[in-house]
PDB file of C-alpha atoms in Angstrom:
ATOM      1  CA  HIS A   1       0.000   0.000   0.000  1.00 55.00           C
ATOM      2  CA  ALA A   2       3.072   2.265   0.433  1.00 58.00           C
ATOM      3  CA  GLY A   3       1.084   4.513   2.788  1.00 74.00           C
ATOM      4  CA  ASP A   4      -1.377   5.605   0.092  1.00 87.00           C
ATOM      5  CA  ILE A   5      -4.571   5.779   2.143  1.00 91.00           C
ATOM      6  CA  PRO A   6      -6.901   7.084  -0.633  1.00 91.00           C
ATOM      7  CA  ALA A   7      -5.763   4.332  -2.991  1.00 92.00           C
ATOM      8  CA  VAL A   8      -6.285   1.602  -0.400  1.00 90.00           C
ATOM      9  CA  ALA A   9      -9.669   3.029   0.595  1.00 91.00           C
ATOM     10  CA  ALA A  10     -10.786   3.124  -3.032  1.00 91.00           C
ATOM     11  CA  LEU A  11      -9.609  -0.437  -3.628  1.00 86.00           C
ATOM     12  CA  LEU A  12     -11.425  -1.784  -0.580  1.00 87.00           C
ATOM     13  CA  ALA A  13     -14.587   0.164  -1.371  1.00 85.00           C
ATOM     14  CA  ASP A  14     -14.775  -1.657  -4.702  1.00 81.00           C
ATOM     15  CA  LEU A  15     -14.568  -5.133  -3.197  1.00 81.00           C
ATOM     16  CA  PRO A  16     -17.845  -7.057  -3.582  1.00 74.00           C
ATOM     17  CA  GLY A  17     -19.332  -8.700  -0.509  1.00 68.00           C
ATOM     18  CA  ASP A  18     -21.701 -11.262  -1.977  1.00 73.00           C
ATOM     19  CA  GLY A  19     -20.837 -14.775  -3.063  1.00 77.00           C
ATOM     20  CA  GLN A  20     -18.436 -17.405  -1.807  1.00 82.00           C
ATOM     21  CA  GLU A  21     -15.349 -16.227  -3.680  1.00 85.00           C
ATOM     22  CA  ALA A  22     -15.989 -12.541  -3.002  1.00 87.00           C
ATOM     23  CA  GLN A  23     -16.327 -13.244   0.712  1.00 89.00           C
ATOM     24  CA  LYS A  24     -13.091 -15.214   0.701  1.00 89.00           C
ATOM     25  CA  ILE A  25     -11.265 -12.357  -1.020  1.00 90.00           C
ATOM     26  CA  ILE A  26     -12.533  -9.653   1.322  1.00 91.00           C
ATOM     27  CA  ARG A  27     -11.643 -11.759   4.359  1.00 92.00           C
ATOM     28  CA  ASN A  28      -8.122 -12.377   3.048  1.00 91.00           C
ATOM     29  CA  VAL A  29      -7.626  -8.696   2.280  1.00 91.00           C
ATOM     30  CA  TYR A  30      -8.620  -7.512   5.739  1.00 92.00           C
ATOM     31  CA  ALA A  31      -6.565 -10.272   7.348  1.00 92.00           C
ATOM     32  CA  MET A  32      -3.502  -8.497   5.957  1.00 92.00           C
ATOM     33  CA  PHE A  33      -4.120  -5.629   8.366  1.00 93.00           C
ATOM     34  CA  GLY A  34      -3.397  -8.124  11.124  1.00 91.00           C
ATOM     35  CA  GLU A  35       0.199  -8.501  10.026  1.00 86.00           C
ATOM     36  CA  ARG A  36       2.453  -7.309  12.832  1.00 80.00           C
ATOM     37  CA  HIS A  37       4.588  -5.058  10.645  1.00 86.00           C
ATOM     38  CA  PRO A  38       5.265  -1.570  12.030  1.00 88.00           C
ATOM     39  CA  GLN A  39       4.323   0.089   8.744  1.00 91.00           C
ATOM     40  CA  THR A  40       1.008  -1.775   8.604  1.00 92.00           C
ATOM     41  CA  VAL A  41       0.195  -0.902  12.211  1.00 92.00           C
ATOM     42  CA  ALA A  42       1.051   2.755  11.594  1.00 93.00           C
ATOM     43  CA  PHE A  43      -1.025   2.745   8.416  1.00 94.00           C
ATOM     44  CA  THR A  44      -4.141   1.558  10.251  1.00 96.00           C
ATOM     45  CA  GLU A  45      -3.647   4.170  12.973  1.00 96.00           C
ATOM     46  CA  LYS A  46      -3.208   6.981  10.449  1.00 96.00           C
ATOM     47  CA  TRP A  47      -6.155   5.847   8.314  1.00 95.00           C
ATOM     48  CA  LEU A  48      -8.511   5.745  11.282  1.00 97.00           C
ATOM     49  CA  ALA A  49      -7.288   9.150  12.488  1.00 97.00           C
ATOM     50  CA  GLN A  50      -7.951  10.633   9.048  1.00 95.00           C
ATOM     51  CA  SER A  51     -11.285   8.843   8.504  1.00 96.00           C
ATOM     52  CA  PRO A  52     -12.803   8.112  11.915  1.00 97.00           C
ATOM     53  CA  GLN A  53     -16.253   7.375  10.441  1.00 96.00           C
ATOM     54  CA  SER A  54     -15.032   4.965   7.758  1.00 96.00           C
ATOM     55  CA  PRO A  55     -16.154   1.357   8.354  1.00 96.00           C
ATOM     56  CA  GLN A  56     -13.194   0.189   6.299  1.00 95.00           C
ATOM     57  CA  ALA A  57     -10.722   2.153   8.431  1.00 97.00           C
ATOM     58  CA  MET A  58     -12.415   0.919  11.607  1.00 98.00           C
ATOM     59  CA  ALA A  59     -12.196  -2.702  10.491  1.00 97.00           C
ATOM     60  CA  ALA A  60      -8.594  -2.362   9.349  1.00 96.00           C
ATOM     61  CA  ARG A  61      -7.586  -0.901  12.705  1.00 97.00           C
ATOM     62  CA  GLY A  62      -9.712  -3.490  14.489  1.00 97.00           C
ATOM     63  CA  TRP A  63      -7.896  -6.385  12.848  1.00 97.00           C
ATOM     64  CA  ALA A  64      -4.562  -4.777  13.709  1.00 96.00           C
ATOM     65  CA  LEU A  65      -5.707  -4.630  17.350  1.00 97.00           C
ATOM     66  CA  ASN A  66      -6.831  -8.241  17.187  1.00 96.00           C
ATOM     67  CA  ALA A  67      -3.321  -9.274  16.181  1.00 94.00           C
ATOM     68  CA  GLU A  68      -1.780  -6.957  18.768  1.00 94.00           C
ATOM     69  CA  GLY A  69      -3.795  -8.583  21.527  1.00 92.00           C
ATOM     70  CA  TRP A  70      -2.725 -12.084  20.553  1.00 85.00           C
ATOM     71  CA  ALA A  71       0.902 -10.995  20.213  1.00 89.00           C
ATOM     72  CA  MET A  72       0.837  -9.645  23.767  1.00 85.00           C
ATOM     73  CA  ARG A  73      -1.018 -12.605  25.224  1.00 81.00           C
ATOM     74  CA  GLY A  74       0.788 -15.411  23.420  1.00 72.00           C
ATOM     75  CA  THR A  75      -0.721 -18.821  22.687  1.00 73.00           C
ATOM     76  CA  ALA A  76      -0.313 -20.565  26.039  1.00 65.00           C
ATOM     77  CA  LEU A  77      -3.290 -21.865  27.987  1.00 68.00           C
ATOM     78  CA  GLY A  78      -5.103 -19.280  30.078  1.00 72.00           C
ATOM     79  CA  ARG A  79      -3.823 -20.730  33.340  1.00 74.00           C
ATOM     80  CA  GLU A  80      -0.282 -20.458  31.992  1.00 71.00           C
ATOM     81  CA  THR A  81      -0.654 -16.831  30.870  1.00 80.00           C
ATOM     82  CA  SER A  82       0.369 -13.949  33.127  1.00 87.00           C
ATOM     83  CA  ALA A  83      -2.149 -11.416  34.398  1.00 87.00           C
ATOM     84  CA  PRO A  84      -0.437  -8.518  32.549  1.00 88.00           C
ATOM     85  CA  ALA A  85      -0.558 -10.486  29.281  1.00 87.00           C
ATOM     86  CA  MET A  86      -4.255 -11.218  29.734  1.00 88.00           C
ATOM     87  CA  ALA A  87      -4.901  -7.571  30.564  1.00 92.00           C
ATOM     88  CA  ALA A  88      -3.100  -6.497  27.391  1.00 92.00           C
ATOM     89  CA  LEU A  89      -5.254  -8.874  25.331  1.00 91.00           C
ATOM     90  CA  LYS A  90      -8.455  -7.542  26.882  1.00 94.00           C
ATOM     91  CA  LYS A  91      -7.446  -3.948  26.280  1.00 96.00           C
ATOM     92  CA  ALA A  92      -6.533  -4.477  22.625  1.00 96.00           C
ATOM     93  CA  HIS A  93      -9.521  -6.689  21.873  1.00 97.00           C
ATOM     94  CA  GLY A  94     -11.882  -4.404  23.763  1.00 97.00           C
ATOM     95  CA  GLU A  95     -10.787  -1.495  21.587  1.00 97.00           C
ATOM     96  CA  GLY A  96     -10.946  -3.641  18.455  1.00 98.00           C
ATOM     97  CA  LEU A  97     -14.396  -4.970  19.280  1.00 98.00           C
ATOM     98  CA  ALA A  98     -15.742  -1.444  19.823  1.00 98.00           C
ATOM     99  CA  LEU A  99     -14.429  -0.416  16.399  1.00 98.00           C
ATOM    100  CA  MET A 100     -16.033  -3.427  14.711  1.00 98.00           C
ATOM    101  CA  GLN A 101     -19.363  -2.671  16.383  1.00 98.00           C
ATOM    102  CA  ALA A 102     -19.159   0.965  15.310  1.00 98.00           C
ATOM    103  CA  ALA A 103     -18.412  -0.102  11.730  1.00 98.00           C
ATOM    104  CA  LEU A 104     -21.522  -2.296  11.711  1.00 98.00           C
ATOM    105  CA  GLN A 105     -23.648   0.612  12.894  1.00 98.00           C
ATOM    106  CA  ILE A 106     -22.683   2.393   9.691  1.00 97.00           C
ATOM    107  CA  ASP A 107     -22.585  -0.643   7.357  1.00 95.00           C
ATOM    108  CA  PRO A 108     -24.630  -3.519   8.847  1.00 97.00           C
ATOM    109  CA  GLY A 109     -23.635  -5.990   6.151  1.00 94.00           C
ATOM    110  CA  PHE A 110     -19.872  -5.395   6.380  1.00 94.00           C
ATOM    111  CA  LEU A 111     -18.503  -8.919   6.745  1.00 95.00           C
ATOM    112  CA  PRO A 112     -14.966  -8.073   7.970  1.00 96.00           C
ATOM    113  CA  ALA A 113     -16.472  -6.116  10.879  1.00 97.00           C
ATOM    114  CA  SER A 114     -18.923  -8.902  11.687  1.00 98.00           C
ATOM    115  CA  ASP A 115     -16.023 -11.369  11.681  1.00 97.00           C
ATOM    116  CA  GLY A 116     -14.228  -9.047  14.074  1.00 98.00           C
ATOM    117  CA  VAL A 117     -17.126  -9.074  16.527  1.00 98.00           C
ATOM    118  CA  LEU A 118     -17.169 -12.873  16.454  1.00 98.00           C
ATOM    119  CA  SER A 119     -13.382 -13.104  16.826  1.00 96.00           C
ATOM    120  CA  MET A 120     -12.864 -10.651  19.671  1.00 97.00           C
ATOM    121  CA  SER A 121     -16.003 -10.977  21.795  1.00 97.00           C
ATOM    122  CA  PHE A 122     -15.266 -14.355  23.359  1.00 94.00           C
ATOM    123  CA  THR A 123     -11.635 -13.536  24.107  1.00 93.00           C
ATOM    124  CA  ILE A 124     -12.720 -10.810  26.532  1.00 94.00           C
ATOM    125  CA  GLY A 125     -15.621 -12.606  28.174  1.00 93.00           C
ATOM    126  CA  GLN A 126     -18.397 -11.354  25.913  1.00 96.00           C
ATOM    127  CA  ALA A 127     -19.364 -14.586  24.158  1.00 95.00           C
ATOM    128  CA  ASP A 128     -23.006 -13.606  24.634  1.00 96.00           C
ATOM    129  CA  LEU A 129     -22.519 -11.318  21.620  1.00 98.00           C
ATOM    130  CA  ILE A 130     -21.908 -14.265  19.305  1.00 98.00           C
ATOM    131  CA  GLU A 131     -25.387 -15.695  18.769  1.00 97.00           C
ATOM    132  CA  PRO A 132     -27.092 -12.316  18.137  1.00 98.00           C
ATOM    133  CA  GLU A 133     -24.367 -11.362  15.666  1.00 98.00           C
ATOM    134  CA  VAL A 134     -24.663 -14.707  13.886  1.00 98.00           C
ATOM    135  CA  ALA A 135     -28.433 -14.302  13.585  1.00 98.00           C
ATOM    136  CA  ARG A 136     -28.029 -10.764  12.264  1.00 98.00           C
ATOM    137  CA  ILE A 137     -25.273 -11.326   9.688  1.00 97.00           C
ATOM    138  CA  MET A 138     -26.599 -14.702   8.486  1.00 97.00           C
ATOM    139  CA  ALA A 139     -29.828 -12.944   7.515  1.00 97.00           C
ATOM    140  CA  ILE A 140     -27.733 -10.702   5.235  1.00 95.00           C
ATOM    141  CA  HIS A 141     -24.815 -12.905   4.157  1.00 94.00           C
ATOM    142  CA  PRO A 142     -25.414 -16.580   4.989  1.00 95.00           C
ATOM    143  CA  ASN A 143     -21.944 -18.134   4.816  1.00 95.00           C
ATOM    144  CA  ARG A 144     -19.723 -20.882   6.181  1.00 96.00           C
ATOM    145  CA  GLY A 145     -16.995 -18.611   7.515  1.00 96.00           C
ATOM    146  CA  THR A 146     -19.294 -16.849   9.958  1.00 97.00           C
ATOM    147  CA  LEU A 147     -20.378 -20.154  11.486  1.00 98.00           C
ATOM    148  CA  THR A 148     -16.784 -21.370  11.732  1.00 97.00           C
ATOM    149  CA  LEU A 149     -15.751 -18.277  13.690  1.00 97.00           C
ATOM    150  CA  ALA A 150     -18.831 -18.539  15.876  1.00 98.00           C
ATOM    151  CA  GLY A 151     -18.158 -22.224  16.547  1.00 97.00           C
ATOM    152  CA  HIS A 152     -14.647 -21.331  17.641  1.00 96.00           C
ATOM    153  CA  GLY A 153     -15.977 -18.786  20.099  1.00 96.00           C
ATOM    154  CA  LEU A 154     -18.534 -21.214  21.530  1.00 97.00           C
ATOM    155  CA  ALA A 155     -16.057 -24.070  21.987  1.00 94.00           C
ATOM    156  CA  PRO A 156     -15.502 -25.519  25.477  1.00 92.00           C
ATOM    157  CA  ASN A 157     -11.960 -24.185  25.726  1.00 86.00           C
ATOM    158  CA  TRP A 158     -13.415 -20.664  25.609  1.00 88.00           C
ATOM    159  CA  GLY A 159     -16.164 -21.294  28.122  1.00 89.00           C
ATOM    160  CA  GLY A 160     -18.800 -22.615  25.714  1.00 93.00           C
ATOM    161  CA  SER A 161     -19.966 -26.154  25.108  1.00 94.00           C
ATOM    162  CA  GLU A 162     -20.443 -28.736  22.388  1.00 92.00           C
ATOM    163  CA  GLY A 163     -24.167 -28.318  22.927  1.00 95.00           C
ATOM    164  CA  GLN A 164     -23.968 -24.635  22.038  1.00 97.00           C
ATOM    165  CA  MET A 165     -21.903 -25.435  18.969  1.00 96.00           C
ATOM    166  CA  LYS A 166     -24.348 -28.099  17.795  1.00 97.00           C
ATOM    167  CA  THR A 167     -27.336 -25.826  18.324  1.00 98.00           C
ATOM    168  CA  LEU A 168     -25.628 -23.085  16.321  1.00 98.00           C
ATOM    169  CA  CYS A 169     -25.008 -25.519  13.474  1.00 98.00           C
ATOM    170  CA  ARG A 170     -28.464 -27.058  13.550  1.00 98.00           C
ATOM    171  CA  VAL A 171     -30.133 -23.647  13.319  1.00 98.00           C
ATOM    172  CA  TYR A 172     -27.889 -21.842  10.861  1.00 98.00           C
ATOM    173  CA  ALA A 173     -26.115 -24.404   8.661  1.00 98.00           C
ATOM    174  CA  PRO A 174     -29.231 -24.926   6.500  1.00 98.00           C
ATOM    175  CA  LEU A 175     -29.003 -21.248   5.479  1.00 97.00           C
ATOM    176  CA  VAL A 176     -25.681 -21.858   3.691  1.00 96.00           C
ATOM    177  CA  THR A 177     -26.723 -22.968   0.223  1.00 94.00           C
ATOM    178  CA  ASP A 178     -23.665 -22.123  -1.881  1.00 90.00           C
ATOM    179  CA  ARG A 179     -21.538 -25.001  -0.558  1.00 91.00           C
ATOM    180  CA  PRO A 180     -22.777 -28.389  -1.826  1.00 93.00           C
ATOM    181  CA  GLY A 181     -22.443 -30.891   1.005  1.00 94.00           C
ATOM    182  CA  TYR A 182     -22.406 -28.274   3.751  1.00 96.00           C
ATOM    183  CA  ASP A 183     -24.560 -29.279   6.701  1.00 97.00           C
ATOM    184  CA  ALA A 184     -24.676 -29.228  10.491  1.00 97.00           C
ATOM    185  CA  GLU A 185     -21.994 -31.922  10.736  1.00 95.00           C
ATOM    186  CA  VAL A 186     -19.562 -29.933   8.588  1.00 96.00           C
ATOM    187  CA  CYS A 187     -20.359 -26.834  10.627  1.00 97.00           C
ATOM    188  CA  PHE A 188     -19.586 -28.644  13.868  1.00 94.00           C
ATOM    189  CA  VAL A 189     -16.315 -30.092  12.555  1.00 93.00           C
ATOM    190  CA  ASP A 190     -15.334 -26.622  11.296  1.00 95.00           C
ATOM    191  CA  GLY A 191     -15.807 -25.176  14.769  1.00 95.00           C
ATOM    192  CA  ILE A 192     -13.962 -28.019  16.472  1.00 92.00           C
ATOM    193  CA  MET A 193     -10.999 -27.812  14.111  1.00 91.00           C
ATOM    194  CA  GLN A 194     -10.840 -24.020  14.172  1.00 92.00           C
ATOM    195  CA  SER A 195     -10.854 -23.892  17.963  1.00 91.00           C
ATOM    196  CA  GLY A 196      -8.514 -26.871  18.385  1.00 84.00           C
ATOM    197  CA  TYR A 197     -10.009 -27.709  21.745  1.00 80.00           C
ATOM    198  CA  LEU A 198      -9.988 -31.523  21.575  1.00 77.00           C
ATOM    199  CA  PRO A 199      -6.990 -32.945  23.425  1.00 67.00           C
ATOM    200  CA  GLY A 200      -4.900 -36.063  22.858  1.00 68.00           C
ATOM    201  CA  ASN A 201      -6.767 -39.182  21.848  1.00 75.00           C
ATOM    202  CA  ASP A 202      -9.985 -37.290  21.145  1.00 81.00           C
ATOM    203  CA  ARG A 203      -8.260 -35.145  18.550  1.00 79.00           C
ATOM    204  CA  GLN A 204      -6.594 -38.168  16.981  1.00 83.00           C
ATOM    205  CA  ALA A 205      -9.980 -39.835  16.638  1.00 87.00           C
ATOM    206  CA  LEU A 206     -11.367 -36.694  15.039  1.00 86.00           C
ATOM    207  CA  MET A 207      -8.508 -36.519  12.546  1.00 87.00           C
ATOM    208  CA  GLU A 208      -9.122 -40.143  11.572  1.00 89.00           C
ATOM    209  CA  ARG A 209     -12.777 -39.288  11.032  1.00 88.00           C
ATOM    210  CA  VAL A 210     -11.774 -36.259   8.954  1.00 90.00           C
ATOM    211  CA  ARG A 211      -9.393 -38.253   6.767  1.00 91.00           C
ATOM    212  CA  ALA A 212     -11.976 -40.995   6.230  1.00 91.00           C
ATOM    213  CA  SER A 213     -14.863 -38.647   5.443  1.00 92.00           C
ATOM    214  CA  GLU A 214     -16.441 -38.851   2.014  1.00 91.00           C
ATOM    215  CA  ASN A 215     -17.590 -35.247   2.374  1.00 93.00           C
ATOM    216  CA  PRO A 216     -14.867 -33.083   0.781  1.00 92.00           C
ATOM    217  CA  LEU A 217     -15.766 -30.154   3.045  1.00 93.00           C
ATOM    218  CA  ILE A 218     -14.756 -32.253   6.050  1.00 93.00           C
ATOM    219  CA  ALA A 219     -11.870 -34.083   4.365  1.00 91.00           C
ATOM    220  CA  GLU A 220     -10.175 -30.795   3.438  1.00 90.00           C
ATOM    221  CA  TRP A 221      -9.350 -30.302   7.137  1.00 90.00           C
ATOM    222  CA  ALA A 222      -6.940 -33.207   6.811  1.00 86.00           C
ATOM    223  CA  GLY A 223      -4.573 -30.739   5.186  1.00 75.00           C
ATOM    224  CA  GLY A 224      -4.661 -28.547   8.280  1.00 66.00           C
ATOM    225  CA  ALA A 225      -7.238 -25.933   7.307  1.00 65.00           C
ATOM    226  CA  GLY A 226     -10.706 -25.912   5.855  1.00 62.00           C
ATOM    227  CA  ASP A 227     -11.627 -23.650   2.940  1.00 66.00           C
ATOM    228  CA  VAL A 228     -14.040 -21.605   5.012  1.00 64.00           C
TER     229      VAL A 228
END
Protein backbone atom coordinates (compact mmCIF):
# COMPACT_ATOMS: atom_id res chain seq x y z
CA HIS A 1 0.00 0.00 0.00
CA ALA A 2 3.07 2.26 0.43
CA GLY A 3 1.08 4.51 2.79
CA ASP A 4 -1.38 5.60 0.09
CA ILE A 5 -4.57 5.78 2.14
CA PRO A 6 -6.90 7.08 -0.63
CA ALA A 7 -5.76 4.33 -2.99
CA VAL A 8 -6.28 1.60 -0.40
CA ALA A 9 -9.67 3.03 0.59
CA ALA A 10 -10.79 3.12 -3.03
CA LEU A 11 -9.61 -0.44 -3.63
CA LEU A 12 -11.43 -1.78 -0.58
CA ALA A 13 -14.59 0.16 -1.37
CA ASP A 14 -14.77 -1.66 -4.70
CA LEU A 15 -14.57 -5.13 -3.20
CA PRO A 16 -17.85 -7.06 -3.58
CA GLY A 17 -19.33 -8.70 -0.51
CA ASP A 18 -21.70 -11.26 -1.98
CA GLY A 19 -20.84 -14.77 -3.06
CA GLN A 20 -18.44 -17.40 -1.81
CA GLU A 21 -15.35 -16.23 -3.68
CA ALA A 22 -15.99 -12.54 -3.00
CA GLN A 23 -16.33 -13.24 0.71
CA LYS A 24 -13.09 -15.21 0.70
CA ILE A 25 -11.26 -12.36 -1.02
CA ILE A 26 -12.53 -9.65 1.32
CA ARG A 27 -11.64 -11.76 4.36
CA ASN A 28 -8.12 -12.38 3.05
CA VAL A 29 -7.63 -8.70 2.28
CA TYR A 30 -8.62 -7.51 5.74
CA ALA A 31 -6.57 -10.27 7.35
CA MET A 32 -3.50 -8.50 5.96
CA PHE A 33 -4.12 -5.63 8.37
CA GLY A 34 -3.40 -8.12 11.12
CA GLU A 35 0.20 -8.50 10.03
CA ARG A 36 2.45 -7.31 12.83
CA HIS A 37 4.59 -5.06 10.64
CA PRO A 38 5.27 -1.57 12.03
CA GLN A 39 4.32 0.09 8.74
CA THR A 40 1.01 -1.78 8.60
CA VAL A 41 0.20 -0.90 12.21
CA ALA A 42 1.05 2.75 11.59
CA PHE A 43 -1.03 2.75 8.42
CA THR A 44 -4.14 1.56 10.25
CA GLU A 45 -3.65 4.17 12.97
CA LYS A 46 -3.21 6.98 10.45
CA TRP A 47 -6.15 5.85 8.31
CA LEU A 48 -8.51 5.75 11.28
CA ALA A 49 -7.29 9.15 12.49
CA GLN A 50 -7.95 10.63 9.05
CA SER A 51 -11.29 8.84 8.50
CA PRO A 52 -12.80 8.11 11.92
CA GLN A 53 -16.25 7.38 10.44
CA SER A 54 -15.03 4.96 7.76
CA PRO A 55 -16.15 1.36 8.35
CA GLN A 56 -13.19 0.19 6.30
CA ALA A 57 -10.72 2.15 8.43
CA MET A 58 -12.41 0.92 11.61
CA ALA A 59 -12.20 -2.70 10.49
CA ALA A 60 -8.59 -2.36 9.35
CA ARG A 61 -7.59 -0.90 12.71
CA GLY A 62 -9.71 -3.49 14.49
CA TRP A 63 -7.90 -6.38 12.85
CA ALA A 64 -4.56 -4.78 13.71
CA LEU A 65 -5.71 -4.63 17.35
CA ASN A 66 -6.83 -8.24 17.19
CA ALA A 67 -3.32 -9.27 16.18
CA GLU A 68 -1.78 -6.96 18.77
CA GLY A 69 -3.79 -8.58 21.53
CA TRP A 70 -2.72 -12.08 20.55
CA ALA A 71 0.90 -10.99 20.21
CA MET A 72 0.84 -9.64 23.77
CA ARG A 73 -1.02 -12.60 25.22
CA GLY A 74 0.79 -15.41 23.42
CA THR A 75 -0.72 -18.82 22.69
CA ALA A 76 -0.31 -20.57 26.04
CA LEU A 77 -3.29 -21.87 27.99
CA GLY A 78 -5.10 -19.28 30.08
CA ARG A 79 -3.82 -20.73 33.34
CA GLU A 80 -0.28 -20.46 31.99
CA THR A 81 -0.65 -16.83 30.87
CA SER A 82 0.37 -13.95 33.13
CA ALA A 83 -2.15 -11.42 34.40
CA PRO A 84 -0.44 -8.52 32.55
CA ALA A 85 -0.56 -10.49 29.28
CA MET A 86 -4.25 -11.22 29.73
CA ALA A 87 -4.90 -7.57 30.56
CA ALA A 88 -3.10 -6.50 27.39
CA LEU A 89 -5.25 -8.87 25.33
CA LYS A 90 -8.46 -7.54 26.88
CA LYS A 91 -7.45 -3.95 26.28
CA ALA A 92 -6.53 -4.48 22.63
CA HIS A 93 -9.52 -6.69 21.87
CA GLY A 94 -11.88 -4.40 23.76
CA GLU A 95 -10.79 -1.49 21.59
CA GLY A 96 -10.95 -3.64 18.46
CA LEU A 97 -14.40 -4.97 19.28
CA ALA A 98 -15.74 -1.44 19.82
CA LEU A 99 -14.43 -0.42 16.40
CA MET A 100 -16.03 -3.43 14.71
CA GLN A 101 -19.36 -2.67 16.38
CA ALA A 102 -19.16 0.96 15.31
CA ALA A 103 -18.41 -0.10 11.73
CA LEU A 104 -21.52 -2.30 11.71
CA GLN A 105 -23.65 0.61 12.89
CA ILE A 106 -22.68 2.39 9.69
CA ASP A 107 -22.59 -0.64 7.36
CA PRO A 108 -24.63 -3.52 8.85
CA GLY A 109 -23.63 -5.99 6.15
CA PHE A 110 -19.87 -5.39 6.38
CA LEU A 111 -18.50 -8.92 6.75
CA PRO A 112 -14.97 -8.07 7.97
CA ALA A 113 -16.47 -6.12 10.88
CA SER A 114 -18.92 -8.90 11.69
CA ASP A 115 -16.02 -11.37 11.68
CA GLY A 116 -14.23 -9.05 14.07
CA VAL A 117 -17.13 -9.07 16.53
CA LEU A 118 -17.17 -12.87 16.45
CA SER A 119 -13.38 -13.10 16.83
CA MET A 120 -12.86 -10.65 19.67
CA SER A 121 -16.00 -10.98 21.80
CA PHE A 122 -15.27 -14.35 23.36
CA THR A 123 -11.63 -13.54 24.11
CA ILE A 124 -12.72 -10.81 26.53
CA GLY A 125 -15.62 -12.61 28.17
CA GLN A 126 -18.40 -11.35 25.91
CA ALA A 127 -19.36 -14.59 24.16
CA ASP A 128 -23.01 -13.61 24.63
CA LEU A 129 -22.52 -11.32 21.62
CA ILE A 130 -21.91 -14.26 19.31
CA GLU A 131 -25.39 -15.70 18.77
CA PRO A 132 -27.09 -12.32 18.14
CA GLU A 133 -24.37 -11.36 15.67
CA VAL A 134 -24.66 -14.71 13.89
CA ALA A 135 -28.43 -14.30 13.59
CA ARG A 136 -28.03 -10.76 12.26
CA ILE A 137 -25.27 -11.33 9.69
CA MET A 138 -26.60 -14.70 8.49
CA ALA A 139 -29.83 -12.94 7.51
CA ILE A 140 -27.73 -10.70 5.24
CA HIS A 141 -24.82 -12.91 4.16
CA PRO A 142 -25.41 -16.58 4.99
CA ASN A 143 -21.94 -18.13 4.82
CA ARG A 144 -19.72 -20.88 6.18
CA GLY A 145 -16.99 -18.61 7.52
CA THR A 146 -19.29 -16.85 9.96
CA LEU A 147 -20.38 -20.15 11.49
CA THR A 148 -16.78 -21.37 11.73
CA LEU A 149 -15.75 -18.28 13.69
CA ALA A 150 -18.83 -18.54 15.88
CA GLY A 151 -18.16 -22.22 16.55
CA HIS A 152 -14.65 -21.33 17.64
CA GLY A 153 -15.98 -18.79 20.10
CA LEU A 154 -18.53 -21.21 21.53
CA ALA A 155 -16.06 -24.07 21.99
CA PRO A 156 -15.50 -25.52 25.48
CA ASN A 157 -11.96 -24.18 25.73
CA TRP A 158 -13.42 -20.66 25.61
CA GLY A 159 -16.16 -21.29 28.12
CA GLY A 160 -18.80 -22.62 25.71
CA SER A 161 -19.97 -26.15 25.11
CA GLU A 162 -20.44 -28.74 22.39
CA GLY A 163 -24.17 -28.32 22.93
CA GLN A 164 -23.97 -24.63 22.04
CA MET A 165 -21.90 -25.44 18.97
CA LYS A 166 -24.35 -28.10 17.79
CA THR A 167 -27.34 -25.83 18.32
CA LEU A 168 -25.63 -23.08 16.32
CA CYS A 169 -25.01 -25.52 13.47
CA ARG A 170 -28.46 -27.06 13.55
CA VAL A 171 -30.13 -23.65 13.32
CA TYR A 172 -27.89 -21.84 10.86
CA ALA A 173 -26.11 -24.40 8.66
CA PRO A 174 -29.23 -24.93 6.50
CA LEU A 175 -29.00 -21.25 5.48
CA VAL A 176 -25.68 -21.86 3.69
CA THR A 177 -26.72 -22.97 0.22
CA ASP A 178 -23.66 -22.12 -1.88
CA ARG A 179 -21.54 -25.00 -0.56
CA PRO A 180 -22.78 -28.39 -1.83
CA GLY A 181 -22.44 -30.89 1.01
CA TYR A 182 -22.41 -28.27 3.75
CA ASP A 183 -24.56 -29.28 6.70
CA ALA A 184 -24.68 -29.23 10.49
CA GLU A 185 -21.99 -31.92 10.74
CA VAL A 186 -19.56 -29.93 8.59
CA CYS A 187 -20.36 -26.83 10.63
CA PHE A 188 -19.59 -28.64 13.87
CA VAL A 189 -16.31 -30.09 12.55
CA ASP A 190 -15.33 -26.62 11.30
CA GLY A 191 -15.81 -25.18 14.77
CA ILE A 192 -13.96 -28.02 16.47
CA MET A 193 -11.00 -27.81 14.11
CA GLN A 194 -10.84 -24.02 14.17
CA SER A 195 -10.85 -23.89 17.96
CA GLY A 196 -8.51 -26.87 18.39
CA TYR A 197 -10.01 -27.71 21.74
CA LEU A 198 -9.99 -31.52 21.58
CA PRO A 199 -6.99 -32.94 23.43
CA GLY A 200 -4.90 -36.06 22.86
CA ASN A 201 -6.77 -39.18 21.85
CA ASP A 202 -9.99 -37.29 21.14
CA ARG A 203 -8.26 -35.14 18.55
CA GLN A 204 -6.59 -38.17 16.98
CA ALA A 205 -9.98 -39.84 16.64
CA LEU A 206 -11.37 -36.69 15.04
CA MET A 207 -8.51 -36.52 12.55
CA GLU A 208 -9.12 -40.14 11.57
CA ARG A 209 -12.78 -39.29 11.03
CA VAL A 210 -11.77 -36.26 8.95
CA ARG A 211 -9.39 -38.25 6.77
CA ALA A 212 -11.98 -40.99 6.23
CA SER A 213 -14.86 -38.65 5.44
CA GLU A 214 -16.44 -38.85 2.01
CA ASN A 215 -17.59 -35.25 2.37
CA PRO A 216 -14.87 -33.08 0.78
CA LEU A 217 -15.77 -30.15 3.05
CA ILE A 218 -14.76 -32.25 6.05
CA ALA A 219 -11.87 -34.08 4.37
CA GLU A 220 -10.18 -30.79 3.44
CA TRP A 221 -9.35 -30.30 7.14
CA ALA A 222 -6.94 -33.21 6.81
CA GLY A 223 -4.57 -30.74 5.19
CA GLY A 224 -4.66 -28.55 8.28
CA ALA A 225 -7.24 -25.93 7.31
CA GLY A 226 -10.71 -25.91 5.86
CA ASP A 227 -11.63 -23.65 2.94
CA VAL A 228 -14.04 -21.61 5.01
